[in-house]
XYZ file of C-alpha atoms in Angstrom:
430
model
C -2.306 1.966 -11.380
C -3.039 -1.527 -10.154
C -4.963 -4.746 -10.794
C -7.485 -5.955 -8.286
C -8.042 -9.263 -6.598
C -11.613 -10.549 -6.802
C -14.366 -9.259 -4.563
C -15.740 -11.271 -1.658
C -19.282 -10.209 -2.516
C -20.319 -13.518 -4.011
C -24.008 -12.977 -3.324
C -24.043 -9.984 -5.661
C -22.765 -11.705 -8.779
C -24.756 -12.188 -11.939
C -24.909 -15.570 -13.753
C -21.887 -16.364 -15.884
C -21.636 -18.192 -19.163
C -20.112 -21.671 -19.403
C -16.825 -20.312 -20.698
C -16.408 -18.296 -17.540
C -17.315 -20.986 -15.022
C -13.788 -22.243 -14.517
C -12.437 -18.811 -13.594
C -15.594 -18.185 -11.585
C -14.872 -21.223 -9.399
C -11.354 -20.001 -8.699
C -12.718 -16.569 -7.935
C -15.258 -18.064 -5.558
C -12.517 -19.920 -3.679
C -10.532 -16.734 -3.268
C -13.621 -14.903 -2.087
C -14.344 -17.645 0.385
C -10.780 -17.456 1.683
C -11.145 -13.729 2.102
C -14.354 -14.252 4.008
C -12.821 -16.838 6.318
C -9.817 -14.664 6.831
C -12.012 -11.713 7.672
C -13.523 -13.701 10.508
C -10.073 -14.843 11.578
C -8.598 -11.365 11.479
C -11.232 -9.928 13.778
C -9.663 -11.845 16.640
C -6.072 -11.453 15.477
C -5.675 -7.718 14.907
C -2.936 -7.127 17.470
C -0.004 -5.013 16.263
C 3.568 -6.260 16.012
C 4.789 -7.290 19.434
C 6.825 -4.840 21.489
C 6.316 -1.904 19.135
C 5.466 1.453 20.698
C 2.172 3.244 20.333
C 3.295 5.675 17.648
C 0.234 7.860 18.107
C 1.514 8.737 21.576
C 4.999 9.737 20.395
C 6.307 13.130 19.348
C 7.386 13.352 15.697
C 11.041 13.721 16.721
C 10.768 10.453 18.635
C 9.368 8.692 15.546
C 12.222 10.190 13.509
C 14.728 8.844 16.022
C 13.192 5.354 15.905
C 13.380 5.335 12.102
C 17.121 6.028 12.046
C 19.056 3.284 10.275
C 16.010 1.167 9.375
C 15.574 -0.803 6.143
C 12.218 -0.265 4.460
C 10.593 -2.331 1.699
C 8.086 -0.613 -0.582
C 5.957 -2.695 -2.966
C 4.672 -0.699 -5.933
C 3.835 -0.868 -9.625
C 7.077 -0.306 -11.550
C 5.806 -0.203 -15.107
C 6.806 3.353 -15.990
C 10.439 4.455 -16.404
C 9.655 8.026 -15.322
C 8.061 6.880 -12.060
C 10.921 4.453 -11.494
C 13.397 7.255 -12.152
C 11.714 9.544 -9.630
C 11.815 6.840 -6.983
C 15.301 5.459 -7.633
C 17.128 8.663 -8.537
C 15.420 11.107 -6.181
C 13.440 9.497 -3.341
C 15.817 6.652 -2.437
C 18.934 8.870 -2.065
C 16.977 11.658 -0.344
C 15.566 9.459 2.430
C 18.994 7.914 2.887
C 20.734 11.280 3.162
C 18.072 12.944 5.291
C 16.967 10.100 7.573
C 19.475 7.264 7.096
C 16.670 5.017 5.864
C 17.500 2.377 3.246
C 14.481 2.231 0.951
C 14.214 -0.985 -1.064
C 11.598 -0.929 -3.847
C 10.083 -4.188 -5.114
C 7.610 -4.693 -7.940
C 4.023 -5.668 -7.160
C 0.520 -4.292 -7.255
C -3.139 -4.978 -6.547
C -3.805 -8.688 -6.287
C -0.178 -9.472 -5.452
C -0.193 -7.096 -2.500
C -3.480 -8.517 -1.237
C -2.402 -12.146 -1.619
C 0.993 -11.537 0.004
C -0.418 -9.850 3.084
C -3.278 -12.331 3.307
C -0.855 -15.270 3.243
C 1.203 -13.682 6.010
C -1.853 -13.231 8.211
C -3.124 -16.751 7.512
C 0.314 -18.205 8.210
C 0.719 -16.326 11.460
C 3.860 -14.585 10.219
C 5.185 -12.346 12.977
C 6.308 -9.511 10.723
C 5.587 -8.663 7.096
C 8.106 -8.714 4.270
C 6.482 -5.449 3.090
C 6.539 -2.162 5.006
C 4.870 0.195 2.581
C 2.421 -0.284 -0.319
C 1.206 1.914 -3.206
C -2.533 1.367 -3.443
C -5.985 2.758 -4.092
C -9.555 1.697 -4.819
C -10.323 -1.990 -4.806
C -6.932 -2.882 -3.309
C -7.567 -0.551 -0.362
C -11.067 -2.036 -0.050
C -9.758 -5.607 0.092
C -6.891 -4.819 2.462
C -9.345 -3.143 4.823
C -11.610 -6.188 4.556
C -8.852 -8.477 5.823
C -7.563 -5.949 8.393
C -4.130 -5.868 6.765
C -3.470 -2.145 7.114
C -2.045 -0.194 10.035
C -3.820 2.939 11.132
C -5.124 5.464 11.496
C -1.751 7.124 10.962
C -2.081 10.194 8.712
C -2.742 12.446 11.704
C 0.824 11.756 12.900
C 2.400 13.178 9.723
C 3.412 16.845 9.950
C 3.072 17.367 6.195
C -0.419 15.883 6.186
C -1.658 19.285 7.387
C -1.065 20.549 3.827
C -3.087 17.747 2.204
C -6.390 18.893 0.771
C -8.652 16.311 2.448
C -11.689 18.515 1.739
C -11.293 17.698 -1.953
C -13.620 14.699 -2.543
C -11.203 13.387 -5.178
C -8.492 13.158 -2.474
C -10.246 12.554 0.846
C -12.383 9.760 -0.636
C -11.006 6.700 -2.417
C -13.544 4.950 -4.683
C -16.368 6.259 -2.438
C -14.512 5.029 0.665
C -13.349 7.477 3.340
C -9.631 6.923 3.826
C -10.046 7.279 7.609
C -6.309 7.681 8.130
C -5.472 4.180 6.800
C -3.827 5.420 3.607
C -2.011 8.668 2.861
C -2.797 10.592 -0.357
C 0.241 10.722 -2.651
C -0.928 11.936 -6.066
C -4.060 13.060 -7.877
C -4.738 12.500 -11.591
C -7.476 12.437 -14.216
C -7.938 9.958 -17.031
C -7.229 11.255 -20.543
C -7.333 9.870 -24.044
C -4.280 10.555 -26.186
C -4.536 10.884 -29.953
C -2.499 11.751 -33.000
C -3.997 14.817 -34.783
C -2.443 13.567 -37.993
C -4.861 10.630 -37.855
C -7.773 12.113 -35.891
C -9.052 15.476 -37.102
C -11.768 15.890 -34.499
C -11.505 13.598 -31.455
C -14.786 11.977 -30.300
C -16.584 13.799 -27.500
C -19.461 11.427 -26.706
C -19.873 7.664 -26.623
C -21.914 7.901 -29.825
C -19.024 9.831 -31.406
C -16.682 7.002 -30.440
C -19.031 4.440 -31.995
C -19.072 6.377 -35.260
C -15.313 6.926 -35.293
C -14.490 3.289 -34.534
C -16.798 1.966 -37.277
C -15.454 4.413 -39.873
C -11.822 3.763 -38.876
C -11.643 -0.027 -38.452
C -8.626 -1.452 -36.654
C -7.539 1.886 -35.179
C -8.967 1.602 -31.652
C -8.761 -0.878 -28.784
C -8.984 -1.118 -25.005
C -6.345 -2.618 -22.672
C -7.619 -5.249 -20.254
C -6.017 -3.611 -17.245
C -6.637 -0.667 -14.940
C -6.634 2.165 -17.522
C -8.983 0.311 -19.847
C -11.391 -0.496 -17.027
C -11.342 3.168 -15.985
C -12.477 4.167 -19.481
C -15.227 1.526 -19.339
C -16.488 2.916 -16.032
C -16.841 6.405 -17.517
C -18.655 4.953 -20.551
C -20.971 2.970 -18.292
C -21.857 6.144 -16.408
C -22.452 8.195 -19.539
C -24.634 5.500 -21.117
C -26.685 5.547 -17.924
C -27.405 9.222 -18.528
C -25.873 10.479 -15.281
C -22.947 9.525 -13.028
C -24.806 10.455 -9.846
C -26.453 7.041 -9.247
C -22.964 5.484 -9.148
C -21.881 7.638 -6.233
C -22.405 5.955 -2.876
C -22.854 2.284 -2.052
C -22.691 -0.393 -4.737
C -26.051 -0.942 -6.474
C -26.396 -4.415 -7.994
C -29.411 -3.620 -10.143
C -27.836 -0.414 -11.432
C -24.643 -2.261 -12.333
C -26.481 -5.076 -14.110
C -28.562 -2.669 -16.172
C -25.753 -0.256 -17.081
C -23.125 -2.917 -17.770
C -25.489 -4.950 -19.958
C -25.968 -1.902 -22.184
C -22.196 -1.352 -22.301
C -21.366 -4.972 -23.192
C -23.995 -4.975 -25.959
C -22.562 -1.809 -27.488
C -18.972 -3.036 -27.256
C -19.809 -6.361 -28.850
C -21.343 -4.546 -31.816
C -18.115 -2.535 -32.123
C -15.779 -5.459 -31.488
C -15.245 -6.432 -35.197
C -13.991 -2.879 -35.828
C -11.429 -2.935 -33.016
C -7.707 -3.492 -33.511
C -7.141 -6.997 -34.920
C -10.904 -7.392 -35.327
C -11.344 -7.530 -31.570
C -9.885 -11.036 -31.487
C -7.283 -9.931 -28.983
C -6.824 -6.974 -26.641
C -3.639 -5.363 -25.233
C -2.754 -6.703 -21.807
C -1.360 -3.411 -20.566
C -1.437 0.304 -21.223
C 2.301 0.083 -21.945
C 1.442 -2.158 -24.901
C -1.173 0.395 -25.960
C 1.471 3.118 -25.843
C 3.772 1.064 -28.066
C 1.006 0.364 -30.598
C 0.232 4.091 -30.654
C 3.912 4.981 -31.035
C 4.219 2.515 -33.926
C 1.193 4.040 -35.647
C -0.855 0.819 -35.432
C -3.670 2.540 -33.521
C -4.787 6.174 -33.348
C -5.568 6.409 -29.626
C -3.915 5.420 -26.393
C -4.882 6.448 -22.878
C -3.515 7.325 -19.485
C -4.747 7.641 -15.920
C -2.308 10.536 -15.548
C -3.457 13.663 -17.379
C 0.160 14.876 -17.617
C 1.702 11.699 -19.012
C 1.529 12.708 -22.673
C 4.217 15.367 -22.201
C 6.777 13.085 -20.588
C 6.155 10.395 -23.226
C 6.806 13.002 -25.933
C 9.918 14.219 -24.105
C 11.141 10.644 -23.907
C 10.666 10.280 -27.648
C 8.077 7.518 -27.409
C 5.067 9.482 -28.720
C 4.997 11.715 -31.827
C 5.557 15.378 -30.883
C 2.084 16.291 -32.117
C 0.326 13.850 -29.754
C -2.356 15.453 -27.610
C -4.286 14.424 -24.515
C -7.893 15.426 -23.900
C -10.960 14.725 -21.812
C -14.133 14.050 -23.851
C -17.284 16.017 -23.080
C -18.837 12.987 -21.364
C -16.158 13.288 -18.677
C -13.512 10.980 -17.287
C -12.653 9.650 -13.871
C -10.387 11.586 -11.583
C -8.905 9.867 -8.578
C -5.995 9.743 -6.167
C -3.403 7.151 -5.329
C -2.210 6.463 -1.819
C 0.412 4.907 0.435
C -0.486 2.379 3.108
C 1.427 0.592 5.864
C 0.866 -3.164 6.399
C -0.277 -3.900 9.938
C 2.511 -6.452 10.361
C 5.298 -4.140 9.199
C 8.190 -4.154 11.645
C 9.386 -0.756 10.386
C 6.443 1.534 10.908
C 8.548 4.443 12.146
C 10.548 4.447 8.908
C 7.346 4.044 6.872
C 5.837 7.087 8.573
C 8.955 9.160 7.961
C 9.156 8.200 4.278
C 5.453 8.901 3.695
C 5.838 12.271 5.391
C 8.720 13.062 3.043
C 6.705 11.963 -0.005
C 3.925 14.348 1.056
C 6.369 17.221 1.605
C 6.144 20.280 -0.683
C 9.646 19.519 -1.943
C 8.914 15.907 -2.947
C 5.471 16.798 -4.348
C 6.965 19.644 -6.396
C 9.650 17.395 -7.859
C 7.063 14.725 -8.711
C 4.806 17.252 -10.423
C 7.416 18.433 -12.928
C 6.447 17.249 -16.445
C 9.954 16.015 -17.179
C 10.104 14.012 -13.929
C 6.714 12.293 -13.481
C 4.027 14.917 -14.131
C 1.870 13.633 -11.262
C -0.725 15.986 -9.770
C -0.169 17.121 -6.191
C -2.446 16.302 -3.253
C -1.401 19.450 -1.405
C -3.583 22.501 -1.000
C -1.319 25.072 -2.658
C -2.993 28.136 -1.037
C -2.245 26.636 2.397
C 1.498 26.358 1.701
C 3.989 29.017 2.810
C 4.305 31.821 0.248
C 7.684 30.646 -1.007
C 6.360 27.199 -1.846
C 3.292 28.655 -3.540
C 5.591 30.585 -5.852
C 7.703 27.528 -6.595
C 4.633 25.498 -7.550
C 3.451 28.362 -9.773
C 6.768 28.252 -11.636
C 6.563 24.575 -12.623
C 7.101 24.401 -16.411
C 3.792 24.589 -18.208
C 2.156 21.763 -20.007
C 2.649 21.406 -23.742
C 0.214 18.830 -25.101
C -1.442 17.901 -21.787
C -4.776 19.618 -21.110
C -5.070 22.433 -18.578
C -6.019 20.949 -15.216
C -8.410 23.744 -14.334
C -10.366 23.066 -17.535
C -10.614 19.284 -17.353
C -11.616 19.483 -13.671
C -15.071 20.546 -14.870
C -15.383 17.179 -16.644
C -14.131 15.086 -13.719
C -16.189 12.088 -12.607
C -15.855 10.560 -9.161
C -14.701 6.971 -8.882
C -17.663 4.687 -8.173
C -17.339 2.147 -5.356
C -14.647 -0.567 -5.618
C -17.214 -3.283 -6.352
C -17.884 -1.704 -9.775
C -14.208 -1.960 -10.709
C -13.965 -5.556 -9.513
C -17.061 -6.578 -11.450
C -16.031 -4.758 -14.651
C -12.629 -6.454 -14.615
C -14.278 -9.861 -14.530
C -17.283 -9.178 -16.734
C -15.406 -7.391 -19.540
C -13.401 -10.573 -20.020
C -16.468 -12.781 -19.761
C -18.928 -10.854 -21.904
C -16.628 -9.148 -24.440
C -13.029 -10.399 -24.612
C -13.779 -14.139 -24.366
C -17.130 -14.089 -26.082
């Protein structure tokens, strides 16, 4: 869902080629700034002046404080269905229920990190952002610079329904959320293909190698989040087991596994779309190439997305999503509150609404967003359990209970940060 800013872990990097040195220097400067800021933030972590200690307030008191507030949410806005859910459902609902004016602005990953970092460095009293849609490496970097408010999830009444015992929800890229981000949705990566062009979709990495070579120009990888998520699952399967990737970042493991992956991809590169001389910049571009029939596969981090793209008329009606036998990554996305937000009461109220059974149910409908819920359905009141059971069934999206058996945990955020940089260095720009 988002693009990362570079890691601060300079001492763990592997040597780069000459062509990558220029970007490496810029990356190093950013990392150094993050490091300096980390030291600075340790002594400057005071909350916004004069704000109450929300943890000591009753929920009704927080509700009262939120009344009439304006709230700015920064989030990725690259999908019309997600935008429709937010603009047509969430914005009017929080206005009608709580008199909160929710203003949504576009931004993700690196932009969120750089914006909040600049505000802290500049000594800005209050942030221009009150709420952020994040996960993984963005959460990691925001925690590094002490930019997030928390812990706060324990204040949310609806958080009692969140299934924190599920490791794919209570842990974000191997990081405990510790109350500094609230689970919002849970999804699993799928590949989407056209059965008219692919009789038997590849199930292993070796199957993909064979298919790509025998069908030149019909496959590619976007250079953004979804593409990197596929590369992580391939790196784990080439290693023989995903288990070593669970836990703290392992430099030697990464170097060994990624080297094998880059070698394999470079051998396949001439058979990629446009001979591997260029790669799509976004999964939206992938979707369009797939819709136009230029390529036979696209991909999604949301296992239910294929149905709403068919309903919208973008994908052919026969399009299908699946999880290969080697497994794909399943993860959650979250909502965080910047430490310098001046509207924390409103942020808490909106997050609580977004975690409510009503808002989660609406979001889960295939013709709305098709996003998986973070709620523990058996813990909901009986009436809500029945309503969730009556959500229209999937058509071409795989059954969630079946693909769960092939779910891989997200490795630590350092793997994502390194793959983003190294895929460009060792494959795209080679």
